[in-house]
mmCIF file of C-alpha atoms in Angstrom:
data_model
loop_
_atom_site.group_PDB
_atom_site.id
_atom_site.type_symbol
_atom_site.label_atom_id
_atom_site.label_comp_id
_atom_site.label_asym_id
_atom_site.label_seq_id
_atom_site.Cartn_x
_atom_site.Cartn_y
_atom_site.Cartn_z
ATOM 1 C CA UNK A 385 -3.324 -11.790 14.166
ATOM 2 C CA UNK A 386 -4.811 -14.111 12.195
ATOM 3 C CA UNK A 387 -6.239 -15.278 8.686
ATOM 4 C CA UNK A 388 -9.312 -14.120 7.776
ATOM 5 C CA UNK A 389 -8.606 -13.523 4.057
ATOM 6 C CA UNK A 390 -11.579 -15.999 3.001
ATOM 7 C CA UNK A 391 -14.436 -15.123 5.034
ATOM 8 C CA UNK A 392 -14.552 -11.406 4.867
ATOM 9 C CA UNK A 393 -11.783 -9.659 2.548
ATOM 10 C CA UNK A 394 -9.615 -8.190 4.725
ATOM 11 C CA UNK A 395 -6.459 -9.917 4.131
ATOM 12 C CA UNK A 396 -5.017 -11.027 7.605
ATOM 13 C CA UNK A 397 -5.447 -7.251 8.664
ATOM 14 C CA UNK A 398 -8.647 -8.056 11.191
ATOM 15 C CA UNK A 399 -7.662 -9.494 14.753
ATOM 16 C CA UNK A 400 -8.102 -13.630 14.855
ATOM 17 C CA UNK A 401 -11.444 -12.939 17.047
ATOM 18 C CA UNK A 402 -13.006 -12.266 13.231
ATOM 19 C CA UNK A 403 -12.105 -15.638 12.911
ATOM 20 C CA UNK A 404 -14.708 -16.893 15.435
ATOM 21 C CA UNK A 405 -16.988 -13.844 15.614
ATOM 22 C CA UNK A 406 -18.332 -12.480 12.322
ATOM 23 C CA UNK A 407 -19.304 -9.386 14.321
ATOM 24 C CA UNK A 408 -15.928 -8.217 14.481
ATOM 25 C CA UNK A 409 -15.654 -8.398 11.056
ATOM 26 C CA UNK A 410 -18.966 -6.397 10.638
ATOM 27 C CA UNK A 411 -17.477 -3.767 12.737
ATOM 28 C CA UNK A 412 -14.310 -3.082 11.324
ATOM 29 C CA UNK A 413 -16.589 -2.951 7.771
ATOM 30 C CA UNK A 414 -18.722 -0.265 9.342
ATOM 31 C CA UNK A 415 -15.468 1.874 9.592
ATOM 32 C CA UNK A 416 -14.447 3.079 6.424
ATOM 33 C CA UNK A 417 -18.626 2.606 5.374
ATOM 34 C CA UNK A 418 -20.033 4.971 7.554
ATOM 35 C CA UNK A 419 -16.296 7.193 7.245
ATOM 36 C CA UNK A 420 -17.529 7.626 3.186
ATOM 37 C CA UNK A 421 -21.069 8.742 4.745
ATOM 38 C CA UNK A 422 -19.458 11.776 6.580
ATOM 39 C CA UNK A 423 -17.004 12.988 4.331
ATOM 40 C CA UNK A 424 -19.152 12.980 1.296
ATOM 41 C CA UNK A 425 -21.615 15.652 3.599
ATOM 42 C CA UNK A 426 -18.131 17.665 4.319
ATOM 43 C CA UNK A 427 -17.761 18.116 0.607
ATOM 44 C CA UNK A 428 -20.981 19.276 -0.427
ATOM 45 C CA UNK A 429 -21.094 22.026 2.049
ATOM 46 C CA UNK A 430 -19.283 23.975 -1.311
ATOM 47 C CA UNK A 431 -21.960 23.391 -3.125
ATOM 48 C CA UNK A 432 -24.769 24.497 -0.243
ATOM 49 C CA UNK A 433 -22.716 27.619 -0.080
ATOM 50 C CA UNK A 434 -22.367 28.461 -4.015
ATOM 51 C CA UNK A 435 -25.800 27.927 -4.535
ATOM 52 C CA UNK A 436 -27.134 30.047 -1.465
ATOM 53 C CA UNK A 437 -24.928 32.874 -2.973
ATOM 54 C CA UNK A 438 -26.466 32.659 -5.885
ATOM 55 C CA UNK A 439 -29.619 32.969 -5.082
ATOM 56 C CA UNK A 440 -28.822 35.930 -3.114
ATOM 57 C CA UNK A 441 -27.456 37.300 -6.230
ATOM 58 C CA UNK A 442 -23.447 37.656 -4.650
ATOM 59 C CA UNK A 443 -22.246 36.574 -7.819
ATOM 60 C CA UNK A 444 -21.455 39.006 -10.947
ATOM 61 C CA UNK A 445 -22.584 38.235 -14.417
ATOM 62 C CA UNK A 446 -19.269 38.339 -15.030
ATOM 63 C CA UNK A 447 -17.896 36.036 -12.736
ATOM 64 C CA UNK A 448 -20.964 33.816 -13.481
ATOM 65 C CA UNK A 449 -19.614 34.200 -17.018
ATOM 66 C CA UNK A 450 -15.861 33.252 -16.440
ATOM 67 C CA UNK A 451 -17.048 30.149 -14.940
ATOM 68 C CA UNK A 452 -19.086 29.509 -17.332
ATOM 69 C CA UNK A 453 -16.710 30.020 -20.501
ATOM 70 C CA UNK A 454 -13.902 28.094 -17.544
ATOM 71 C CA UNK A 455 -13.786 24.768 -19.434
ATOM 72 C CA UNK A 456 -13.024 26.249 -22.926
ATOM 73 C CA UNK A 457 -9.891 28.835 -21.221
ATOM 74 C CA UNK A 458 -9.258 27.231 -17.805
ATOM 75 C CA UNK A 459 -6.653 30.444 -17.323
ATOM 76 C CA UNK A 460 -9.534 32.895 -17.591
ATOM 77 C CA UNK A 461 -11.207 31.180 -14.114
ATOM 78 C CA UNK A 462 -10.333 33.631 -11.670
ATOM 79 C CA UNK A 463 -12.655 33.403 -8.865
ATOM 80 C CA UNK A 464 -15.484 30.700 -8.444
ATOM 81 C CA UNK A 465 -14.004 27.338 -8.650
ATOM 82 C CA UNK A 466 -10.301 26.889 -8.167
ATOM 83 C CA UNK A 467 -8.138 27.208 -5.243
ATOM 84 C CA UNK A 468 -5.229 29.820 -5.404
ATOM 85 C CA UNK A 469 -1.743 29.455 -6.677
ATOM 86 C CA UNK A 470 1.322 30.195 -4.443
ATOM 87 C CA UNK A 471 2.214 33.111 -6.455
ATOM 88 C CA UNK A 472 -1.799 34.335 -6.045
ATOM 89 C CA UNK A 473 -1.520 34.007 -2.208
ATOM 90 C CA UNK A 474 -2.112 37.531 -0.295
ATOM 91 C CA UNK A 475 1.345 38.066 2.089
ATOM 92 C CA UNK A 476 -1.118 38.541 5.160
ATOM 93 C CA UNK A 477 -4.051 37.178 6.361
ATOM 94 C CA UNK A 478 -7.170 38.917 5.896
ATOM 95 C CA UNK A 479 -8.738 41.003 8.456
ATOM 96 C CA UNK A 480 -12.025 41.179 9.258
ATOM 97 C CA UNK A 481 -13.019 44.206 8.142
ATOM 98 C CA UNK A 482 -11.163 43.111 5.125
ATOM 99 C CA UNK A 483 -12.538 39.482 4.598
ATOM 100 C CA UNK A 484 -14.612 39.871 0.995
ATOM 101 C CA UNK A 485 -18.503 39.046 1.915
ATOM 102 C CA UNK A 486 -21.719 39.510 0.485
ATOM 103 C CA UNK A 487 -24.240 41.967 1.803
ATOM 104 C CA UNK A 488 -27.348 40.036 0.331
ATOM 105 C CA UNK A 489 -29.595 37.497 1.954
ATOM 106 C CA UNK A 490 -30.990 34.320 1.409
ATOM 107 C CA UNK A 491 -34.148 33.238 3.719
ATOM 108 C CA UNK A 492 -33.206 36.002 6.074
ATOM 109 C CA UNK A 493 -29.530 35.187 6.414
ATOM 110 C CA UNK A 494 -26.007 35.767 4.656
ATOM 111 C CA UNK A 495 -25.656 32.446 2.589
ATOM 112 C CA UNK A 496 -22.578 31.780 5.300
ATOM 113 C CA UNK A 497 -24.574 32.052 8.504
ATOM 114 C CA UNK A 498 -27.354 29.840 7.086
ATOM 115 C CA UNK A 499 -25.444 26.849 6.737
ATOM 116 C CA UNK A 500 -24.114 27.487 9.843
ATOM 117 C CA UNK A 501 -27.717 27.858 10.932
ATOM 118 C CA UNK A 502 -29.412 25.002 9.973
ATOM 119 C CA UNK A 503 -26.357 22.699 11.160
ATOM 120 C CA UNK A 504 -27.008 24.243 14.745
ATOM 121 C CA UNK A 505 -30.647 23.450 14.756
ATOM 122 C CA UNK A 506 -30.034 19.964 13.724
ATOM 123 C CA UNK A 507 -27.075 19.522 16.525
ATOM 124 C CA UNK A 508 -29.797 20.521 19.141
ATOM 125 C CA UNK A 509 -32.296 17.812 17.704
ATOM 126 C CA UNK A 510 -29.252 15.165 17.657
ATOM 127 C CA UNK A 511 -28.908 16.125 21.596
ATOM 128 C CA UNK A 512 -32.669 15.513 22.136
ATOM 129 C CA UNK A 513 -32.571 12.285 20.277
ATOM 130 C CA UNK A 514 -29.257 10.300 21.201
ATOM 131 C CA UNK A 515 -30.518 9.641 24.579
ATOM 132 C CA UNK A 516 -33.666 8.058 23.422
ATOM 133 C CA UNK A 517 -31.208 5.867 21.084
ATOM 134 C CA UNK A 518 -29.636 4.654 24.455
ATOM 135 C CA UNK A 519 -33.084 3.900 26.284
ATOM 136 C CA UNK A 520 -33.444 1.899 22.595
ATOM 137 C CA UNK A 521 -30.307 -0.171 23.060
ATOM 138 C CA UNK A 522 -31.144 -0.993 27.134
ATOM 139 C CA UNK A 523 -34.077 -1.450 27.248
ATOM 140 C CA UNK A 524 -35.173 -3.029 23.862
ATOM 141 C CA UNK A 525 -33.958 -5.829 21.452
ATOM 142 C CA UNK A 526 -33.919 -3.463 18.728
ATOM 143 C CA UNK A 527 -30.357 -2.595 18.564
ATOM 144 C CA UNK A 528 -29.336 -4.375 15.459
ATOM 145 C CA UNK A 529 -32.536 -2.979 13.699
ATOM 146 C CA UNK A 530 -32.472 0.299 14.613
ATOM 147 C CA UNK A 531 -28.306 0.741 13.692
ATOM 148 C CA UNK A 532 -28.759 -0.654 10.527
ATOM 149 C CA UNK A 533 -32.012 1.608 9.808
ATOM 150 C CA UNK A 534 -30.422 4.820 10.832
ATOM 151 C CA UNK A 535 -27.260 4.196 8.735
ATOM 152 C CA UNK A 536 -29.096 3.199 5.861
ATOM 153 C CA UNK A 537 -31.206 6.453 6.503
ATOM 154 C CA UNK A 538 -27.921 8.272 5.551
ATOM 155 C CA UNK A 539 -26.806 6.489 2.966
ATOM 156 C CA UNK A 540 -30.652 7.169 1.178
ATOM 157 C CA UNK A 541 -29.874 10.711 1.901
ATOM 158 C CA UNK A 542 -26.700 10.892 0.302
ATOM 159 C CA UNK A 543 -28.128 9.027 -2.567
ATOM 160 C CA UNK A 544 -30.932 12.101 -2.960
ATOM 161 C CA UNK A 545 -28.692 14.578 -2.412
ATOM 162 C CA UNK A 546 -26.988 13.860 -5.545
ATOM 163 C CA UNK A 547 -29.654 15.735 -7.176
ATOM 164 C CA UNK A 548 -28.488 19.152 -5.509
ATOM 165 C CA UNK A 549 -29.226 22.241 -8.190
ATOM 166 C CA UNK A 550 -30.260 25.669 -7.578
ATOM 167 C CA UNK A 551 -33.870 24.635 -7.044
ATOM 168 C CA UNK A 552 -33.038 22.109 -4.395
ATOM 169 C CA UNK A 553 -30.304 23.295 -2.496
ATOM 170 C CA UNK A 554 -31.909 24.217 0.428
ATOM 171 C CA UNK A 555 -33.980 21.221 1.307
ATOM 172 C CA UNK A 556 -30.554 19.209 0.333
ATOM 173 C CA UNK A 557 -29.362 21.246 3.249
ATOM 174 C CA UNK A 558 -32.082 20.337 5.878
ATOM 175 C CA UNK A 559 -31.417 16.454 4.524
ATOM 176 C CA UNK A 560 -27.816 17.181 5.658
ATOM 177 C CA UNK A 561 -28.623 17.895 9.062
ATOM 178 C CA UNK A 562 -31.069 15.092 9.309
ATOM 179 C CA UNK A 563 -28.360 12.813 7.989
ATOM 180 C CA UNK A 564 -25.916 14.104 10.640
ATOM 181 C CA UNK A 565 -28.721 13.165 13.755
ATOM 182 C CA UNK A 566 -29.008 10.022 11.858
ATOM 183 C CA UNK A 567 -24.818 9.307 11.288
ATOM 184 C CA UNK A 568 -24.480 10.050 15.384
ATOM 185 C CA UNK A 569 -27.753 7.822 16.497
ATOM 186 C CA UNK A 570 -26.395 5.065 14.141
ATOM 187 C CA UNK A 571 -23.382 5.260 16.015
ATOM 188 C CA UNK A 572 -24.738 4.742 19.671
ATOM 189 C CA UNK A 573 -26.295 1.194 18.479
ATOM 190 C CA UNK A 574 -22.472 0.222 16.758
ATOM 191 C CA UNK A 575 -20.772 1.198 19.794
ATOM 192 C CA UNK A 576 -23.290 -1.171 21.948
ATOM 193 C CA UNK A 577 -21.415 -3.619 20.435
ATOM 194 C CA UNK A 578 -17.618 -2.771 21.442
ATOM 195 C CA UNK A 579 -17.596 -3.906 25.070
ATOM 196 C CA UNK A 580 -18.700 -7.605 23.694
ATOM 197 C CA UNK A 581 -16.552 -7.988 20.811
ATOM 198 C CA UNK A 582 -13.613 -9.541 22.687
ATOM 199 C CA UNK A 583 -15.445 -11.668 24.810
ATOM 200 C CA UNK A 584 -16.024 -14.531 22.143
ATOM 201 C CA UNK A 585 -15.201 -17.540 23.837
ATOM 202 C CA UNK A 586 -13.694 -20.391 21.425
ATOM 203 C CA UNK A 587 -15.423 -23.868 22.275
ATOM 204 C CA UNK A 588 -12.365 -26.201 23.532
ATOM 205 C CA UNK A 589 -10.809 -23.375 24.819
ATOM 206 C CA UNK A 590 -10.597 -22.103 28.502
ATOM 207 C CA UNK A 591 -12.818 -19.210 28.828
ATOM 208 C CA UNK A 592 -10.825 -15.582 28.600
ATOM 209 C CA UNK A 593 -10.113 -13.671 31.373
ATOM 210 C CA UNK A 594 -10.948 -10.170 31.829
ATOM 211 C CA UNK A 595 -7.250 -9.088 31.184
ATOM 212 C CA UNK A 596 -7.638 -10.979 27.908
ATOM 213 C CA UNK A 597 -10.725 -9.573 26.749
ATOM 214 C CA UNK A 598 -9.451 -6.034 27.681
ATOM 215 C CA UNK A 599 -6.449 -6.467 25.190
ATOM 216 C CA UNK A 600 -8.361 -8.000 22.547
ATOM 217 C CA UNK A 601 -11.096 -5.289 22.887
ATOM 218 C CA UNK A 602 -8.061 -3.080 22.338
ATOM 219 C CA UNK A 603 -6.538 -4.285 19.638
ATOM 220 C CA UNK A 604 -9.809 -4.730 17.667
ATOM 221 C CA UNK A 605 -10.495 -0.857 18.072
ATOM 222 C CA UNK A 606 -6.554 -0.594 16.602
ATOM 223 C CA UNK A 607 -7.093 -2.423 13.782
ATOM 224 C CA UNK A 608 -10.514 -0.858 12.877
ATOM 225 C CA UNK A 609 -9.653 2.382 13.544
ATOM 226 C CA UNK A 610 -6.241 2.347 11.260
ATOM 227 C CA UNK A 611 -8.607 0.935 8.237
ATOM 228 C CA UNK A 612 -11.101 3.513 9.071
ATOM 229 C CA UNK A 613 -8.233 6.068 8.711
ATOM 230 C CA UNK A 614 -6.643 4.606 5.804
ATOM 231 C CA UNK A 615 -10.341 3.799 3.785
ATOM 232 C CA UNK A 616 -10.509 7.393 4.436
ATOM 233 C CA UNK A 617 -7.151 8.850 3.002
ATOM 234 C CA UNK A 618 -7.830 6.536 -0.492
ATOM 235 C CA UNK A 619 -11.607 7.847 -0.281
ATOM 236 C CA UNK A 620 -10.155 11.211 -0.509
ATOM 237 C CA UNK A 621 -7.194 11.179 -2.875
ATOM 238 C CA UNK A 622 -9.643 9.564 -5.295
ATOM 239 C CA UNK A 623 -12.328 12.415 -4.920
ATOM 240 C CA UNK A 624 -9.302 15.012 -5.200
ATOM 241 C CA UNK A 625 -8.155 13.484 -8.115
ATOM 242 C CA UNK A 626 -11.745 14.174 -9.875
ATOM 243 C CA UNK A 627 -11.316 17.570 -9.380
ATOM 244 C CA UNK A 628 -7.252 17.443 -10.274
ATOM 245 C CA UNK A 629 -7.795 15.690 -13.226
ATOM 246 C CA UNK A 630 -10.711 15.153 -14.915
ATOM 247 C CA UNK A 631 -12.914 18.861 -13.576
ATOM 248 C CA UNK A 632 -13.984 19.585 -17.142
ATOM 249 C CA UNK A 633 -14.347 16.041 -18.271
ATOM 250 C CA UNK A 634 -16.237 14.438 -15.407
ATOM 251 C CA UNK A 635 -17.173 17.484 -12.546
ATOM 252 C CA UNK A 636 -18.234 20.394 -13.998
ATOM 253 C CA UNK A 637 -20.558 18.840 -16.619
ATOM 254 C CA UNK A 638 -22.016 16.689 -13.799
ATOM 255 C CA UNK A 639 -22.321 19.435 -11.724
ATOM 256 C CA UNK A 640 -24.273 21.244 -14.464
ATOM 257 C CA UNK A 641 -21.517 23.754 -15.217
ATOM 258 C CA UNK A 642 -20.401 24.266 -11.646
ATOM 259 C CA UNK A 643 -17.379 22.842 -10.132
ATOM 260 C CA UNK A 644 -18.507 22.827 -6.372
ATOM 261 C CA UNK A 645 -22.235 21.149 -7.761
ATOM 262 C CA UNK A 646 -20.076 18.328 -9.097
ATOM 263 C CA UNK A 647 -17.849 18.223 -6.548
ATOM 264 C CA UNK A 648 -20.110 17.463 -3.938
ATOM 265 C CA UNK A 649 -21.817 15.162 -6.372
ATOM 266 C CA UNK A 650 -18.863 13.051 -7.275
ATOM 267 C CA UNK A 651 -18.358 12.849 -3.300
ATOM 268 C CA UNK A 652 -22.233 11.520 -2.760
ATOM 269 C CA UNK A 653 -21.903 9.055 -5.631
ATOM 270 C CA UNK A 654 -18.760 7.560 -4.188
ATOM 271 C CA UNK A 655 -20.086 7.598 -0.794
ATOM 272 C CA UNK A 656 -22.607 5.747 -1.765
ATOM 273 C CA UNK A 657 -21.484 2.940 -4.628
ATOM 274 C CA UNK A 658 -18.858 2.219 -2.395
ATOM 275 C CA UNK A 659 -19.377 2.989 1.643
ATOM 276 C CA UNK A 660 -22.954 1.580 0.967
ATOM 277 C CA UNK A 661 -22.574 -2.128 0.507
ATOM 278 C CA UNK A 662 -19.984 -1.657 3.141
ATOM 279 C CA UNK A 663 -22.515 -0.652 5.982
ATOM 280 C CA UNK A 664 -25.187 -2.910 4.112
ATOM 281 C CA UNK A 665 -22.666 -5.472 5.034
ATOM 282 C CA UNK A 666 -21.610 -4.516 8.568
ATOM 283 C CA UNK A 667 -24.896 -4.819 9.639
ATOM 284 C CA UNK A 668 -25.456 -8.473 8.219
ATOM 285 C CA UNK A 669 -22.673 -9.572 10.040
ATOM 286 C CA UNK A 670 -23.650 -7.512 13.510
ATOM 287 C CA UNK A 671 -26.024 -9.908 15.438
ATOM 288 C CA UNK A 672 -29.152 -9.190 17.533
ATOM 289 C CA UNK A 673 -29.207 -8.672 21.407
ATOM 290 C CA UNK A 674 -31.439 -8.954 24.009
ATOM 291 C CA UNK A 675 -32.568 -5.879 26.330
ATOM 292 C CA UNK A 676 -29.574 -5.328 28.787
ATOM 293 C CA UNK A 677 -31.929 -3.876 31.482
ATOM 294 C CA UNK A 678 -35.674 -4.480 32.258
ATOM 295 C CA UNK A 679 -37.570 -1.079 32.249
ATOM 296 C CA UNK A 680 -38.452 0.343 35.496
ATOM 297 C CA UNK A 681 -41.364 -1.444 37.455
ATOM 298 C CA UNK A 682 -44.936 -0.086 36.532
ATOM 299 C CA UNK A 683 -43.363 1.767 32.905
ATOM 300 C CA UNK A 684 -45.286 0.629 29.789
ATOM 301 C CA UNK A 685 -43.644 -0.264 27.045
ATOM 302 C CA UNK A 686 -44.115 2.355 24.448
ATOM 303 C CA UNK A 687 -41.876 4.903 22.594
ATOM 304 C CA UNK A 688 -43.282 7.781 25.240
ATOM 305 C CA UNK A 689 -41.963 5.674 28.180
ATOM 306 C CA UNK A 690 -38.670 5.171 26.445
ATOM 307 C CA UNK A 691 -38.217 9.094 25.923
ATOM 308 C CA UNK A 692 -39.176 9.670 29.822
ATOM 309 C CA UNK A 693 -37.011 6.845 31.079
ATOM 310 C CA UNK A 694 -34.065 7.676 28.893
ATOM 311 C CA UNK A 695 -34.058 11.726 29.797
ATOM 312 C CA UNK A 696 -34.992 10.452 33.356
ATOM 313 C CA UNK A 697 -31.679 8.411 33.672
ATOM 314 C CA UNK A 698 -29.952 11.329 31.976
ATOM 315 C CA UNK A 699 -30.812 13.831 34.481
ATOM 316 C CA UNK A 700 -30.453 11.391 37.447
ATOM 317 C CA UNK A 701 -26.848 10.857 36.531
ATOM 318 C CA UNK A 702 -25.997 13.770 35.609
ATOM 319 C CA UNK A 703 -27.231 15.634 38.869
ATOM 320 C CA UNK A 704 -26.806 12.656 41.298
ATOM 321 C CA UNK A 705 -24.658 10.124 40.313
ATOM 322 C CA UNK A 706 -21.793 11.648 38.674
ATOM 323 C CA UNK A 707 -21.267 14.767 41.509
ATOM 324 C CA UNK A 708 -21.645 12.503 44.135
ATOM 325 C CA UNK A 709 -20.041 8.349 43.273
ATOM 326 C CA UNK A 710 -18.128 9.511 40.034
ATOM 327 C CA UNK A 711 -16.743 13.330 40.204
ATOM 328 C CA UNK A 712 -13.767 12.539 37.741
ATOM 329 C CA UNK A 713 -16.078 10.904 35.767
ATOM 330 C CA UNK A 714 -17.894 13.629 35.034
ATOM 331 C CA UNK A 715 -15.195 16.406 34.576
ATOM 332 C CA UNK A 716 -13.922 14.125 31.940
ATOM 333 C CA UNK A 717 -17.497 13.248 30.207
ATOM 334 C CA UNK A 718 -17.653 17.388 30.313
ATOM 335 C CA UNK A 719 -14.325 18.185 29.102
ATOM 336 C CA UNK A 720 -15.049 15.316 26.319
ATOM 337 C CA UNK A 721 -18.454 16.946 25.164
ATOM 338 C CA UNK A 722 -16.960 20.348 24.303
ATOM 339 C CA UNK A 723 -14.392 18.898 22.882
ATOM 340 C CA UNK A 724 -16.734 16.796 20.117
ATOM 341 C CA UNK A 725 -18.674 19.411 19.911
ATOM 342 C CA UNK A 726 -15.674 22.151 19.394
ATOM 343 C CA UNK A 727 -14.153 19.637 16.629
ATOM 344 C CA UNK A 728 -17.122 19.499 14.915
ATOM 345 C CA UNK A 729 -17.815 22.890 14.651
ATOM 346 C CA UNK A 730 -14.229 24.163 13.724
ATOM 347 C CA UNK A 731 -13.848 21.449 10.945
ATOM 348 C CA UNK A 732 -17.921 22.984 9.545
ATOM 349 C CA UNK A 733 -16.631 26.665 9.546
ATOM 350 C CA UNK A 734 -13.641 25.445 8.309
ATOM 351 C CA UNK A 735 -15.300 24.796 5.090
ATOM 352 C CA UNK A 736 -17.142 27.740 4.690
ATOM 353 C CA UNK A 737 -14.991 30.105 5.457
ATOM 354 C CA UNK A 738 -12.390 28.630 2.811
ATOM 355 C CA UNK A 739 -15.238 29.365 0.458
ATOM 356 C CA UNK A 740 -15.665 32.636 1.354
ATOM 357 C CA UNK A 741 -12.280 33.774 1.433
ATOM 358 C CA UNK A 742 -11.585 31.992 -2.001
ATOM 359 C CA UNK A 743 -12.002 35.177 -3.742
ATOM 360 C CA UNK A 744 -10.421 37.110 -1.557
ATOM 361 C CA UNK A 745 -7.292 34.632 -1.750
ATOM 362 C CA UNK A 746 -7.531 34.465 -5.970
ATOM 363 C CA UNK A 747 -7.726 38.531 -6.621
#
């Protein structure tokens, strides 16, 4: 380890290679930037799912009452915006046919399933579009441009969707997803980068050997992962203690008189006064890079070509290379597809169902 407490903040945490390559100082930056970016979208799904409720007229005028009257007799909030006591807590779990719900519709759906919804139909899009991203990073220069685009694409969104009310909700919602195909494209141009950032030779010194760059590959990932993590734990207990704290002096009035509103604004302000200049800076310090691969002879070099070639290569793999030269291979890429794709979806319903059940787990 060494000290790179000058040059880019981090206190002697970052391996020595920051010392001599500023690009693995960008990446460990992009960590707890783009970690903000993703949480802050976790947080507002509350407020998606009060406001499609409302529109589908779940909500009581009483209950809409209590929460508004909340702030001047906290004790008389009973159902809309706090979590449950101990004491409060049902002795079982509910069952389904018990789980509280609302029979209304919004846009054709229960204000649950549309969420739900519109985060599926943006998945799909993210699968058509990732393996274009990779034809990008092969076959172009564009890498660098293209990362710091997408990224800054989310952190615009999350910017806009501060302004989430009752009239904008929904179009917040279909920002979200667009943010999400954004958040995973973005990441396909950083992780371009990992394979190269232990292979910074230092001038006087014999060049590294493969064992070398391995283990400083390694340790890089260590380090930036562990200040992801812990970037993320701070990001949160200082968004919890909003809501601990300060909810009637700083989150419901911003929220317009609703706690989840504020929230999930609180969240978007944070994630971007704070993880923005932290991608903004990642990418400064990320370099350009040639095309790692020429594109096949006789393909012109336009964004149609890039979609064939890249879905092309996709399909050739996938059906030739990885049954035939790589069968392992391609268990694991399988098993490691559902997997994302299961731990994304568990930690989505996650959220809604907690606010759904809220009532349920306050009456």
């Amino acid at each position: 380890m060494g000290n790179c407490c000058g040059s880019y903040g981090f206190d002697c945490l970052c391996p020595s290679a920051a010392q001599t390559n500023p690009e693995v100082a960008g990446y460990i930056y992009n960590g707890p930037g783009r970690g903000m970016q993703y949480l802050s979208q976790i947080f507002l799904l509350g407020a998606f799912l009060y406001h499609a409720k409302l529109q589908a007229n779940c909500y009581t005028d009483d209950e809409l009452q209590e929460q508004a009257d909340y702030c001047e007799d906290p004790a008389s909030m009973m159902n809309l915006t706090r979590a449950a006591t101990p004491s409060s807590m049902p002795t079982a779990m509910p069952t389904f046919a018990e789980e509280p719900g609302c029979e209304e519709k919004v846009y054709g759906f229960y204000p649950s399933s549309l969420i739900t919804l519109v985060q599926m139909f943006c998945s799909l899009v993210t699968a058509f579009c990732c393996p274009v991203i990779g034809a990008i990073v092969d076959f172009t220069p564009n890498r660098r441009t293209y990362g710091y685009n997408l990224m800054m694409g989310v952190v615009v969104i999350n910017a806009i969707q501060i302004f989430t009310n009752s009239d904008t909700w929904f179009f917040m919602l279909l920002l979200q997803g667009i943010a999400g195909a954004l958040y995973t494209c973005h990441q396909i141009c950083l992780m371009a980068y990992v394979p190269e950032l232990g292979s910074s030779d230092v001038d006087g010194e014999a060049p590294k050997t493969e064992d070398e760059i391995n283990a400083e590959t390694t340790l890089i990932m260590g380090v930036s992962r562990a200040v992801e993590q812990l970037s993320n734990v701070i990001y949160i207990l200082i968004h919890a203690s909003f809501g601990m704290f300060m909810e009637c002096a700083v989150v419901i009035p911003f929220g317009d008189g609703n706690y989840e509103t504020g929230n999930g604004r609180v969240a978007q302000v944070m994630s971007v006064v704070i993880g923005g200049p932290l991608v903004w800076k990642s990418w400064q310090l990320l370099g350009d890079r040639p095309a790692l691969h020429p594109l096949p002879d006789g393909t012109p070099d336009s964004c149609f070509s890039l979609i064939g070639v890249a879905w092309g290569t996709i399909l050739n793999t996938a059906c030739n290379k990885l049954p035939k030269q790589f069968p392992m291979t391609g268990l694991f890429l399988l098993a490691y597809t559902f997997t994302e794709a299961a731990a994304g979806t568990v930690l989505q319903m996650a959220t809604i169902y907690l606010g759904v059940s809220r009532k349920y787990a306050e009456t």
